[in-house]
Amino acid sequence: MTKAQNSLTMTKTKRIFDIILALALVALLSIPLLVVALLIKLNSKGPVLFRQERPGKDGKIFVINKFRTMTYEYDKCGNLLPDVKRLKPFGSFLRRMSIDELPELLNVIKGEMSLVGPRPLLMQYLDLYTPEQARRHEVKPGITGWAQINGRNAISWEDKFLLDIWYVDNLSLWLDIKIIILTVCKVFIKEGINQPGHATAEKFKGAEKR
C-alpha cells in the first residue's frame, strides 16, 4: 500500500471513529449540556454559545461552537473590558474543566473538526505562521491535541506549533486514543489552563516579532 493510500485509509478510519464517539458523547451528555446552557443564560446576559470563524483543514473557514465563558461588559467608552475582567467564576470553572469545548462535538459531527488535532486558532494568525507552522492545517483541527496534553496554554507558541507538527507527522488512530485518554486525566489535574495575567494565553504575534 502506498503512502497516499495509507493516508486515505487513516483519514476514513479517523472520520468513522470521530462520528461514533462524538454521537455517543452527545447522547450521553445531552442532559448535562442542557443544564450548563441554562446556567450560562441565568448567570449573564448574552447568547449561550460563543461562535467565531476559525481556519480548518487547508485553511478552510468554519464557525466554531463553544459555550460562552465571558460576560459582555464594556467601559465608559463602549469598549469591551479585558478578558481577565470578563471571565467570572462560573466561566472560569467551565474553562478549567474544559466544559466550554463540548459544543465543538457539533463541529466534529459536521466534519469541520476532529476529536483530536491541532487546536483551531484565530483567523488573524494565518498570515503570521512560518511555512512549517502552517503545516498544522494539513489535518482537521481538534477539540484536543498533542499540544494540549503537553502543556496546553502554559507553553510557548513555538513549542505548541512544534507539537502540532509532530502530531501531523505521526498521525494514527492509536495516538488519537492515547491523546483522548490523557486529555481526560489532564482535565482533572487542571494543568496549563492559562498563563499568568491572561484569561487563557497571550496572543500570537508571529515568529519574527516575538
mmCIF file with all atom_site columns, C-alpha atoms in Angstrom:
data_model
loop_
_atom_site.group_PDB
_atom_site.id
_atom_site.type_symbol
_atom_site.label_atom_id
_atom_site.label_alt_id
_atom_site.label_comp_id
_atom_site.label_asym_id
_atom_site.label_entity_id
_atom_site.label_seq_id
_atom_site.pdbx_PDB_ins_code
_atom_site.Cartn_x
_atom_site.Cartn_y
_atom_site.Cartn_z
_atom_site.occupancy
_atom_site.B_iso_or_equiv
_atom_site.pdbx_formal_charge
_atom_site.auth_seq_id
_atom_site.auth_comp_id
_atom_site.auth_asym_id
_atom_site.auth_atom_id
_atom_site.pdbx_PDB_model_num
ATOM 1   C CA . MET A 1 1   ? 0.000   0.000  0.000  1.00 0.00 ? 1   MET A CA 1
ATOM 2   C CA . THR A 1 2   ? 1.389   3.403  -0.995 1.00 0.00 ? 2   THR A CA 1
ATOM 3   C CA . LYS A 1 3   ? 1.821   6.355  1.382  1.00 0.00 ? 3   LYS A CA 1
ATOM 4   C CA . ALA A 1 4   ? -1.140  8.112  -0.279 1.00 0.00 ? 4   ALA A CA 1
ATOM 5   C CA . GLN A 1 5   ? -3.341  5.033  0.178  1.00 0.00 ? 5   GLN A CA 1
ATOM 6   C CA . ASN A 1 6   ? -2.281  4.746  3.823  1.00 0.00 ? 6   ASN A CA 1
ATOM 7   C CA . SER A 1 7   ? -3.144  8.403  4.359  1.00 0.00 ? 7   SER A CA 1
ATOM 8   C CA . LEU A 1 8   ? -6.580  7.975  2.770  1.00 0.00 ? 8   LEU A CA 1
ATOM 9   C CA . THR A 1 9   ? -7.302  4.874  4.853  1.00 0.00 ? 9   THR A CA 1
ATOM 10  C CA . MET A 1 10  ? -6.253  6.694  8.026  1.00 0.00 ? 10  MET A CA 1
ATOM 11  C CA . THR A 1 11  ? -8.466  9.672  7.127  1.00 0.00 ? 11  THR A CA 1
ATOM 12  C CA . LYS A 1 12  ? -11.513 7.428  6.652  1.00 0.00 ? 12  LYS A CA 1
ATOM 13  C CA . THR A 1 13  ? -10.815 5.445  9.828  1.00 0.00 ? 13  THR A CA 1
ATOM 14  C CA . LYS A 1 14  ? -10.347 8.634  11.827 1.00 0.00 ? 14  LYS A CA 1
ATOM 15  C CA . ARG A 1 15  ? -13.618 10.052 10.476 1.00 0.00 ? 15  ARG A CA 1
ATOM 16  C CA . ILE A 1 16  ? -15.598 6.928  11.428 1.00 0.00 ? 16  ILE A CA 1
ATOM 17  C CA . PHE A 1 17  ? -14.020 6.978  14.895 1.00 0.00 ? 17  PHE A CA 1
ATOM 18  C CA . ASP A 1 18  ? -14.893 10.686 15.275 1.00 0.00 ? 18  ASP A CA 1
ATOM 19  C CA . ILE A 1 19  ? -18.540 10.246 14.280 1.00 0.00 ? 19  ILE A CA 1
ATOM 20  C CA . ILE A 1 20  ? -19.160 7.216  16.503 1.00 0.00 ? 20  ILE A CA 1
ATOM 21  C CA . LEU A 1 21  ? -17.544 8.731  19.608 1.00 0.00 ? 21  LEU A CA 1
ATOM 22  C CA . ALA A 1 22  ? -18.953 12.237 19.057 1.00 0.00 ? 22  ALA A CA 1
ATOM 23  C CA . LEU A 1 23  ? -22.520 10.950 18.646 1.00 0.00 ? 23  LEU A CA 1
ATOM 24  C CA . ALA A 1 24  ? -22.125 8.746  21.718 1.00 0.00 ? 24  ALA A CA 1
ATOM 25  C CA . LEU A 1 25  ? -20.856 11.695 23.786 1.00 0.00 ? 25  LEU A CA 1
ATOM 26  C CA . VAL A 1 26  ? -23.677 13.991 22.641 1.00 0.00 ? 26  VAL A CA 1
ATOM 27  C CA . ALA A 1 27  ? -26.246 11.342 23.585 1.00 0.00 ? 27  ALA A CA 1
ATOM 28  C CA . LEU A 1 28  ? -24.568 10.632 26.934 1.00 0.00 ? 28  LEU A CA 1
ATOM 29  C CA . LEU A 1 29  ? -24.084 14.286 27.853 1.00 0.00 ? 29  LEU A CA 1
ATOM 30  C CA . SER A 1 30  ? -27.304 15.748 26.439 1.00 0.00 ? 30  SER A CA 1
ATOM 31  C CA . ILE A 1 31  ? -28.901 16.495 29.819 1.00 0.00 ? 31  ILE A CA 1
ATOM 32  C CA . PRO A 1 32  ? -25.721 17.928 31.432 1.00 0.00 ? 32  PRO A CA 1
ATOM 33  C CA . LEU A 1 33  ? -25.203 20.088 28.337 1.00 0.00 ? 33  LEU A CA 1
ATOM 34  C CA . LEU A 1 34  ? -28.731 21.474 28.646 1.00 0.00 ? 34  LEU A CA 1
ATOM 35  C CA . VAL A 1 35  ? -28.129 22.224 32.335 1.00 0.00 ? 35  VAL A CA 1
ATOM 36  C CA . VAL A 1 36  ? -24.903 24.081 31.509 1.00 0.00 ? 36  VAL A CA 1
ATOM 37  C CA . ALA A 1 37  ? -26.696 26.070 28.795 1.00 0.00 ? 37  ALA A CA 1
ATOM 38  C CA . LEU A 1 38  ? -29.407 27.075 31.270 1.00 0.00 ? 38  LEU A CA 1
ATOM 39  C CA . LEU A 1 39  ? -26.843 28.124 33.896 1.00 0.00 ? 39  LEU A CA 1
ATOM 40  C CA . ILE A 1 40  ? -24.980 30.266 31.365 1.00 0.00 ? 40  ILE A CA 1
ATOM 41  C CA . LYS A 1 41  ? -28.239 32.001 30.463 1.00 0.00 ? 41  LYS A CA 1
ATOM 42  C CA . LEU A 1 42  ? -29.052 32.613 34.131 1.00 0.00 ? 42  LEU A CA 1
ATOM 43  C CA . ASN A 1 43  ? -25.541 33.833 35.021 1.00 0.00 ? 43  ASN A CA 1
ATOM 44  C CA . SER A 1 44  ? -25.198 36.622 32.464 1.00 0.00 ? 44  SER A CA 1
ATOM 45  C CA . LYS A 1 45  ? -26.892 38.275 29.514 1.00 0.00 ? 45  LYS A CA 1
ATOM 46  C CA . GLY A 1 46  ? -25.982 37.135 26.037 1.00 0.00 ? 46  GLY A CA 1
ATOM 47  C CA . PRO A 1 47  ? -26.085 34.020 23.859 1.00 0.00 ? 47  PRO A CA 1
ATOM 48  C CA . VAL A 1 48  ? -25.326 30.608 25.323 1.00 0.00 ? 48  VAL A CA 1
ATOM 49  C CA . LEU A 1 49  ? -22.865 29.773 22.579 1.00 0.00 ? 49  LEU A CA 1
ATOM 50  C CA . PHE A 1 50  ? -19.772 31.668 21.544 1.00 0.00 ? 50  PHE A CA 1
ATOM 51  C CA . ARG A 1 51  ? -19.463 31.318 17.765 1.00 0.00 ? 51  ARG A CA 1
ATOM 52  C CA . GLN A 1 52  ? -16.461 32.514 15.786 1.00 0.00 ? 52  GLN A CA 1
ATOM 53  C CA . GLU A 1 53  ? -14.849 31.895 12.409 1.00 0.00 ? 53  GLU A CA 1
ATOM 54  C CA . ARG A 1 54  ? -11.729 29.755 12.570 1.00 0.00 ? 54  ARG A CA 1
ATOM 55  C CA . PRO A 1 55  ? -9.476  28.194 9.890  1.00 0.00 ? 55  PRO A CA 1
ATOM 56  C CA . GLY A 1 56  ? -9.852  24.456 9.470  1.00 0.00 ? 56  GLY A CA 1
ATOM 57  C CA . LYS A 1 57  ? -8.121  21.881 7.272  1.00 0.00 ? 57  LYS A CA 1
ATOM 58  C CA . ASP A 1 58  ? -6.258  23.550 4.395  1.00 0.00 ? 58  ASP A CA 1
ATOM 59  C CA . GLY A 1 59  ? -7.287  26.907 5.878  1.00 0.00 ? 59  GLY A CA 1
ATOM 60  C CA . LYS A 1 60  ? -10.974 26.412 5.018  1.00 0.00 ? 60  LYS A CA 1
ATOM 61  C CA . ILE A 1 61  ? -13.088 28.683 7.219  1.00 0.00 ? 61  ILE A CA 1
ATOM 62  C CA . PHE A 1 62  ? -15.750 27.265 9.543  1.00 0.00 ? 62  PHE A CA 1
ATOM 63  C CA . VAL A 1 63  ? -17.668 28.569 12.565 1.00 0.00 ? 63  VAL A CA 1
ATOM 64  C CA . ILE A 1 64  ? -16.605 27.047 15.872 1.00 0.00 ? 64  ILE A CA 1
ATOM 65  C CA . ASN A 1 65  ? -19.176 26.453 18.651 1.00 0.00 ? 65  ASN A CA 1
ATOM 66  C CA . LYS A 1 66  ? -18.201 26.870 22.303 1.00 0.00 ? 66  LYS A CA 1
ATOM 67  C CA . PHE A 1 67  ? -20.090 27.611 25.497 1.00 0.00 ? 67  PHE A CA 1
ATOM 68  C CA . ARG A 1 68  ? -19.744 31.315 26.271 1.00 0.00 ? 68  ARG A CA 1
ATOM 69  C CA . THR A 1 69  ? -17.483 31.818 29.288 1.00 0.00 ? 69  THR A CA 1
ATOM 70  C CA . MET A 1 70  ? -17.167 35.613 29.332 1.00 0.00 ? 70  MET A CA 1
ATOM 71  C CA . THR A 1 71  ? -19.649 38.373 30.062 1.00 0.00 ? 71  THR A CA 1
ATOM 72  C CA . TYR A 1 72  ? -20.356 41.271 27.725 1.00 0.00 ? 72  TYR A CA 1
ATOM 73  C CA . GLU A 1 73  ? -19.127 44.156 29.878 1.00 0.00 ? 73  GLU A CA 1
ATOM 74  C CA . TYR A 1 74  ? -17.955 47.484 28.470 1.00 0.00 ? 74  TYR A CA 1
ATOM 75  C CA . ASP A 1 75  ? -16.040 50.501 29.760 1.00 0.00 ? 75  ASP A CA 1
ATOM 76  C CA . LYS A 1 76  ? -17.336 54.090 29.623 1.00 0.00 ? 76  LYS A CA 1
ATOM 77  C CA . CYS A 1 77  ? -16.088 54.438 26.046 1.00 0.00 ? 77  CYS A CA 1
ATOM 78  C CA . GLY A 1 78  ? -18.054 51.408 24.847 1.00 0.00 ? 78  GLY A CA 1
ATOM 79  C CA . ASN A 1 79  ? -15.052 49.091 24.580 1.00 0.00 ? 79  ASN A CA 1
ATOM 80  C CA . LEU A 1 80  ? -15.157 45.531 25.879 1.00 0.00 ? 80  LEU A CA 1
ATOM 81  C CA . LEU A 1 81  ? -13.353 45.125 29.179 1.00 0.00 ? 81  LEU A CA 1
ATOM 82  C CA . PRO A 1 82  ? -10.178 42.961 29.156 1.00 0.00 ? 82  PRO A CA 1
ATOM 83  C CA . ASP A 1 83  ? -10.746 39.200 29.072 1.00 0.00 ? 83  ASP A CA 1
ATOM 84  C CA . VAL A 1 84  ? -9.498  38.764 32.642 1.00 0.00 ? 84  VAL A CA 1
ATOM 85  C CA . LYS A 1 85  ? -12.218 41.102 33.962 1.00 0.00 ? 85  LYS A CA 1
ATOM 86  C CA . ARG A 1 86  ? -14.988 39.465 31.914 1.00 0.00 ? 86  ARG A CA 1
ATOM 87  C CA . LEU A 1 87  ? -14.089 35.927 32.952 1.00 0.00 ? 87  LEU A CA 1
ATOM 88  C CA . LYS A 1 88  ? -16.221 35.333 36.055 1.00 0.00 ? 88  LYS A CA 1
ATOM 89  C CA . PRO A 1 89  ? -16.023 32.347 38.450 1.00 0.00 ? 89  PRO A CA 1
ATOM 90  C CA . PHE A 1 90  ? -18.619 30.287 36.572 1.00 0.00 ? 90  PHE A CA 1
ATOM 91  C CA . GLY A 1 91  ? -16.933 30.892 33.210 1.00 0.00 ? 91  GLY A CA 1
ATOM 92  C CA . SER A 1 92  ? -13.567 30.095 34.762 1.00 0.00 ? 92  SER A CA 1
ATOM 93  C CA . PHE A 1 93  ? -14.987 26.800 36.045 1.00 0.00 ? 93  PHE A CA 1
ATOM 94  C CA . LEU A 1 94  ? -16.248 25.904 32.557 1.00 0.00 ? 94  LEU A CA 1
ATOM 95  C CA . ARG A 1 95  ? -12.789 26.531 31.145 1.00 0.00 ? 95  ARG A CA 1
ATOM 96  C CA . ARG A 1 96  ? -10.964 24.772 33.954 1.00 0.00 ? 96  ARG A CA 1
ATOM 97  C CA . MET A 1 97  ? -12.996 21.623 33.349 1.00 0.00 ? 97  MET A CA 1
ATOM 98  C CA . SER A 1 98  ? -12.936 22.111 29.528 1.00 0.00 ? 98  SER A CA 1
ATOM 99  C CA . ILE A 1 99  ? -16.744 22.053 29.531 1.00 0.00 ? 99  ILE A CA 1
ATOM 100 C CA . ASP A 1 100 ? -16.782 25.105 27.252 1.00 0.00 ? 100 ASP A CA 1
ATOM 101 C CA . GLU A 1 101 ? -15.283 22.956 24.473 1.00 0.00 ? 101 GLU A CA 1
ATOM 102 C CA . LEU A 1 102 ? -18.086 20.376 24.401 1.00 0.00 ? 102 LEU A CA 1
ATOM 103 C CA . PRO A 1 103 ? -20.306 22.140 21.792 1.00 0.00 ? 103 PRO A CA 1
ATOM 104 C CA . GLU A 1 104 ? -17.445 21.557 19.367 1.00 0.00 ? 104 GLU A CA 1
ATOM 105 C CA . LEU A 1 105 ? -18.776 17.998 19.164 1.00 0.00 ? 105 LEU A CA 1
ATOM 106 C CA . LEU A 1 106 ? -21.289 19.506 16.710 1.00 0.00 ? 106 LEU A CA 1
ATOM 107 C CA . ASN A 1 107 ? -18.374 20.664 14.549 1.00 0.00 ? 107 ASN A CA 1
ATOM 108 C CA . VAL A 1 108 ? -16.942 17.141 14.711 1.00 0.00 ? 108 VAL A CA 1
ATOM 109 C CA . ILE A 1 109 ? -20.227 15.574 13.607 1.00 0.00 ? 109 ILE A CA 1
ATOM 110 C CA . LYS A 1 110 ? -20.454 18.057 10.711 1.00 0.00 ? 110 LYS A CA 1
ATOM 111 C CA . GLY A 1 111 ? -16.944 17.085 9.613  1.00 0.00 ? 111 GLY A CA 1
ATOM 112 C CA . GLU A 1 112 ? -15.370 20.506 10.259 1.00 0.00 ? 112 GLU A CA 1
ATOM 113 C CA . MET A 1 113 ? -13.272 19.276 13.170 1.00 0.00 ? 113 MET A CA 1
ATOM 114 C CA . SER A 1 114 ? -11.883 16.056 14.569 1.00 0.00 ? 114 SER A CA 1
ATOM 115 C CA . LEU A 1 115 ? -11.843 14.905 18.170 1.00 0.00 ? 115 LEU A CA 1
ATOM 116 C CA . VAL A 1 116 ? -8.043  15.132 18.039 1.00 0.00 ? 116 VAL A CA 1
ATOM 117 C CA . GLY A 1 117 ? -5.915  17.571 16.084 1.00 0.00 ? 117 GLY A CA 1
ATOM 118 C CA . PRO A 1 118 ? -4.201  20.952 16.330 1.00 0.00 ? 118 PRO A CA 1
ATOM 119 C CA . ARG A 1 119 ? -6.478  23.485 18.033 1.00 0.00 ? 119 ARG A CA 1
ATOM 120 C CA . PRO A 1 120 ? -8.254  25.862 15.607 1.00 0.00 ? 120 PRO A CA 1
ATOM 121 C CA . LEU A 1 121 ? -6.724  29.273 16.263 1.00 0.00 ? 121 LEU A CA 1
ATOM 122 C CA . LEU A 1 122 ? -7.763  32.811 15.350 1.00 0.00 ? 122 LEU A CA 1
ATOM 123 C CA . MET A 1 123 ? -8.114  33.890 11.732 1.00 0.00 ? 123 MET A CA 1
ATOM 124 C CA . GLN A 1 124 ? -5.717  36.783 12.336 1.00 0.00 ? 124 GLN A CA 1
ATOM 125 C CA . TYR A 1 125 ? -2.857  34.348 12.962 1.00 0.00 ? 125 TYR A CA 1
ATOM 126 C CA . LEU A 1 126 ? -2.918  32.848 9.455  1.00 0.00 ? 126 LEU A CA 1
ATOM 127 C CA . ASP A 1 127 ? -0.540  35.404 7.953  1.00 0.00 ? 127 ASP A CA 1
ATOM 128 C CA . LEU A 1 128 ? 1.864   35.104 10.888 1.00 0.00 ? 128 LEU A CA 1
ATOM 129 C CA . TYR A 1 129 ? 2.775   31.432 10.511 1.00 0.00 ? 129 TYR A CA 1
ATOM 130 C CA . THR A 1 130 ? 6.048   30.249 9.043  1.00 0.00 ? 130 THR A CA 1
ATOM 131 C CA . PRO A 1 131 ? 5.628   27.673 6.224  1.00 0.00 ? 131 PRO A CA 1
ATOM 132 C CA . GLU A 1 132 ? 6.457   24.921 8.737  1.00 0.00 ? 132 GLU A CA 1
ATOM 133 C CA . GLN A 1 133 ? 3.951   26.204 11.311 1.00 0.00 ? 133 GLN A CA 1
ATOM 134 C CA . ALA A 1 134 ? 1.269   26.393 8.603  1.00 0.00 ? 134 ALA A CA 1
ATOM 135 C CA . ARG A 1 135 ? 1.538   22.603 8.201  1.00 0.00 ? 135 ARG A CA 1
ATOM 136 C CA . ARG A 1 136 ? -0.775  22.318 11.221 1.00 0.00 ? 136 ARG A CA 1
ATOM 137 C CA . HIS A 1 137 ? -3.578  22.887 8.691  1.00 0.00 ? 137 HIS A CA 1
ATOM 138 C CA . GLU A 1 138 ? -2.763  19.679 6.820  1.00 0.00 ? 138 GLU A CA 1
ATOM 139 C CA . VAL A 1 139 ? -5.234  17.902 9.123  1.00 0.00 ? 139 VAL A CA 1
ATOM 140 C CA . LYS A 1 140 ? -8.574  18.858 10.654 1.00 0.00 ? 140 LYS A CA 1
ATOM 141 C CA . PRO A 1 141 ? -8.389  20.891 13.852 1.00 0.00 ? 141 PRO A CA 1
ATOM 142 C CA . GLY A 1 142 ? -9.321  19.062 17.041 1.00 0.00 ? 142 GLY A CA 1
ATOM 143 C CA . ILE A 1 143 ? -11.132 19.552 20.323 1.00 0.00 ? 143 ILE A CA 1
ATOM 144 C CA . THR A 1 144 ? -7.946  18.325 21.973 1.00 0.00 ? 144 THR A CA 1
ATOM 145 C CA . GLY A 1 145 ? -4.494  17.626 20.657 1.00 0.00 ? 145 GLY A CA 1
ATOM 146 C CA . TRP A 1 146 ? -0.881  16.661 21.303 1.00 0.00 ? 146 TRP A CA 1
ATOM 147 C CA . ALA A 1 147 ? -0.032  20.211 22.405 1.00 0.00 ? 147 ALA A CA 1
ATOM 148 C CA . GLN A 1 148 ? -2.987  20.269 24.814 1.00 0.00 ? 148 GLN A CA 1
ATOM 149 C CA . ILE A 1 149 ? -1.748  17.249 26.777 1.00 0.00 ? 149 ILE A CA 1
ATOM 150 C CA . ASN A 1 150 ? 1.828   18.555 26.749 1.00 0.00 ? 150 ASN A CA 1
ATOM 151 C CA . GLY A 1 151 ? 1.377   21.948 28.333 1.00 0.00 ? 151 GLY A CA 1
ATOM 152 C CA . ARG A 1 152 ? -1.764  23.494 26.822 1.00 0.00 ? 152 ARG A CA 1
ATOM 153 C CA . ASN A 1 153 ? -1.603  27.281 27.352 1.00 0.00 ? 153 ASN A CA 1
ATOM 154 C CA . ALA A 1 154 ? 1.350   27.184 29.738 1.00 0.00 ? 154 ALA A CA 1
ATOM 155 C CA . ILE A 1 155 ? 3.932   26.531 26.983 1.00 0.00 ? 155 ILE A CA 1
ATOM 156 C CA . SER A 1 156 ? 5.245   28.931 24.324 1.00 0.00 ? 156 SER A CA 1
ATOM 157 C CA . TRP A 1 157 ? 3.631   29.321 20.915 1.00 0.00 ? 157 TRP A CA 1
ATOM 158 C CA . GLU A 1 158 ? 6.760   27.918 19.271 1.00 0.00 ? 158 GLU A CA 1
ATOM 159 C CA . ASP A 1 159 ? 6.535   24.764 21.392 1.00 0.00 ? 159 ASP A CA 1
ATOM 160 C CA . LYS A 1 160 ? 2.823   24.406 20.634 1.00 0.00 ? 160 LYS A CA 1
ATOM 161 C CA . PHE A 1 161 ? 3.486   24.537 16.903 1.00 0.00 ? 161 PHE A CA 1
ATOM 162 C CA . LEU A 1 162 ? 6.323   22.015 17.165 1.00 0.00 ? 162 LEU A CA 1
ATOM 163 C CA . LEU A 1 163 ? 3.957   19.643 18.965 1.00 0.00 ? 163 LEU A CA 1
ATOM 164 C CA . ASP A 1 164 ? 1.227   20.260 16.359 1.00 0.00 ? 164 ASP A CA 1
ATOM 165 C CA . ILE A 1 165 ? 3.609   19.400 13.503 1.00 0.00 ? 165 ILE A CA 1
ATOM 166 C CA . TRP A 1 166 ? 4.814   16.308 15.361 1.00 0.00 ? 166 TRP A CA 1
ATOM 167 C CA . TYR A 1 167 ? 1.188   15.170 15.542 1.00 0.00 ? 167 TYR A CA 1
ATOM 168 C CA . VAL A 1 168 ? 0.687   15.769 11.807 1.00 0.00 ? 168 VAL A CA 1
ATOM 169 C CA . ASP A 1 169 ? 3.764   13.678 11.026 1.00 0.00 ? 169 ASP A CA 1
ATOM 170 C CA . ASN A 1 170 ? 2.848   10.855 13.421 1.00 0.00 ? 170 ASN A CA 1
ATOM 171 C CA . LEU A 1 171 ? -0.911  10.662 12.893 1.00 0.00 ? 171 LEU A CA 1
ATOM 172 C CA . SER A 1 172 ? -2.502  7.358  13.894 1.00 0.00 ? 172 SER A CA 1
ATOM 173 C CA . LEU A 1 173 ? -5.701  6.100  15.471 1.00 0.00 ? 173 LEU A CA 1
ATOM 174 C CA . TRP A 1 174 ? -3.804  4.734  18.467 1.00 0.00 ? 174 TRP A CA 1
ATOM 175 C CA . LEU A 1 175 ? -2.200  8.132  19.023 1.00 0.00 ? 175 LEU A CA 1
ATOM 176 C CA . ASP A 1 176 ? -5.676  9.726  18.968 1.00 0.00 ? 176 ASP A CA 1
ATOM 177 C CA . ILE A 1 177 ? -6.938  7.245  21.553 1.00 0.00 ? 177 ILE A CA 1
ATOM 178 C CA . LYS A 1 178 ? -3.895  7.948  23.753 1.00 0.00 ? 178 LYS A CA 1
ATOM 179 C CA . ILE A 1 179 ? -4.462  11.712 23.499 1.00 0.00 ? 179 ILE A CA 1
ATOM 180 C CA . ILE A 1 180 ? -8.160  11.398 24.391 1.00 0.00 ? 180 ILE A CA 1
ATOM 181 C CA . ILE A 1 181 ? -7.373  9.295  27.474 1.00 0.00 ? 181 ILE A CA 1
ATOM 182 C CA . LEU A 1 182 ? -4.626  11.689 28.599 1.00 0.00 ? 182 LEU A CA 1
ATOM 183 C CA . THR A 1 183 ? -6.928  14.660 27.980 1.00 0.00 ? 183 THR A CA 1
ATOM 184 C CA . VAL A 1 184 ? -9.472  13.292 30.462 1.00 0.00 ? 184 VAL A CA 1
ATOM 185 C CA . CYS A 1 185 ? -6.678  12.912 33.028 1.00 0.00 ? 185 CYS A CA 1
ATOM 186 C CA . LYS A 1 186 ? -5.415  16.455 32.374 1.00 0.00 ? 186 LYS A CA 1
ATOM 187 C CA . VAL A 1 187 ? -8.898  17.912 32.872 1.00 0.00 ? 187 VAL A CA 1
ATOM 188 C CA . PHE A 1 188 ? -8.985  16.639 36.444 1.00 0.00 ? 188 PHE A CA 1
ATOM 189 C CA . ILE A 1 189 ? -5.363  17.633 37.128 1.00 0.00 ? 189 ILE A CA 1
ATOM 190 C CA . LYS A 1 190 ? -6.200  21.129 35.767 1.00 0.00 ? 190 LYS A CA 1
ATOM 191 C CA . GLU A 1 191 ? -2.747  21.855 34.347 1.00 0.00 ? 191 GLU A CA 1
ATOM 192 C CA . GLY A 1 192 ? -1.806  24.538 31.812 1.00 0.00 ? 192 GLY A CA 1
ATOM 193 C CA . ILE A 1 193 ? -5.197  26.262 31.677 1.00 0.00 ? 193 ILE A CA 1
ATOM 194 C CA . ASN A 1 194 ? -3.795  29.771 31.392 1.00 0.00 ? 194 ASN A CA 1
ATOM 195 C CA . GLN A 1 195 ? -0.709  31.942 31.551 1.00 0.00 ? 195 GLN A CA 1
ATOM 196 C CA . PRO A 1 196 ? -0.161  34.475 34.340 1.00 0.00 ? 196 PRO A CA 1
ATOM 197 C CA . GLY A 1 197 ? -2.017  37.699 33.556 1.00 0.00 ? 197 GLY A CA 1
ATOM 198 C CA . HIS A 1 198 ? -4.066  36.145 30.762 1.00 0.00 ? 198 HIS A CA 1
ATOM 199 C CA . ALA A 1 199 ? -7.528  34.557 30.721 1.00 0.00 ? 199 ALA A CA 1
ATOM 200 C CA . THR A 1 200 ? -6.043  31.743 28.614 1.00 0.00 ? 200 THR A CA 1
ATOM 201 C CA . ALA A 1 201 ? -2.867  32.506 26.655 1.00 0.00 ? 201 ALA A CA 1
ATOM 202 C CA . GLU A 1 202 ? -1.136  35.567 25.274 1.00 0.00 ? 202 GLU A CA 1
ATOM 203 C CA . LYS A 1 203 ? -1.832  36.389 21.628 1.00 0.00 ? 203 LYS A CA 1
ATOM 204 C CA . PHE A 1 204 ? 0.460   35.003 18.942 1.00 0.00 ? 204 PHE A CA 1
ATOM 205 C CA . LYS A 1 205 ? 2.495   37.836 17.406 1.00 0.00 ? 205 LYS A CA 1
ATOM 206 C CA . GLY A 1 206 ? 4.382   35.915 14.773 1.00 0.00 ? 206 GLY A CA 1
ATOM 207 C CA . ALA A 1 207 ? 7.712   34.110 14.929 1.00 0.00 ? 207 ALA A CA 1
ATOM 208 C CA . GLU A 1 208 ? 9.688   37.134 13.714 1.00 0.00 ? 208 GLU A CA 1
ATOM 209 C CA . LYS A 1 209 ? 8.058   39.573 16.147 1.00 0.00 ? 209 LYS A CA 1
ATOM 210 C CA . ARG A 1 210 ? 8.477   37.730 19.412 1.00 0.00 ? 210 ARG A CA 1
#
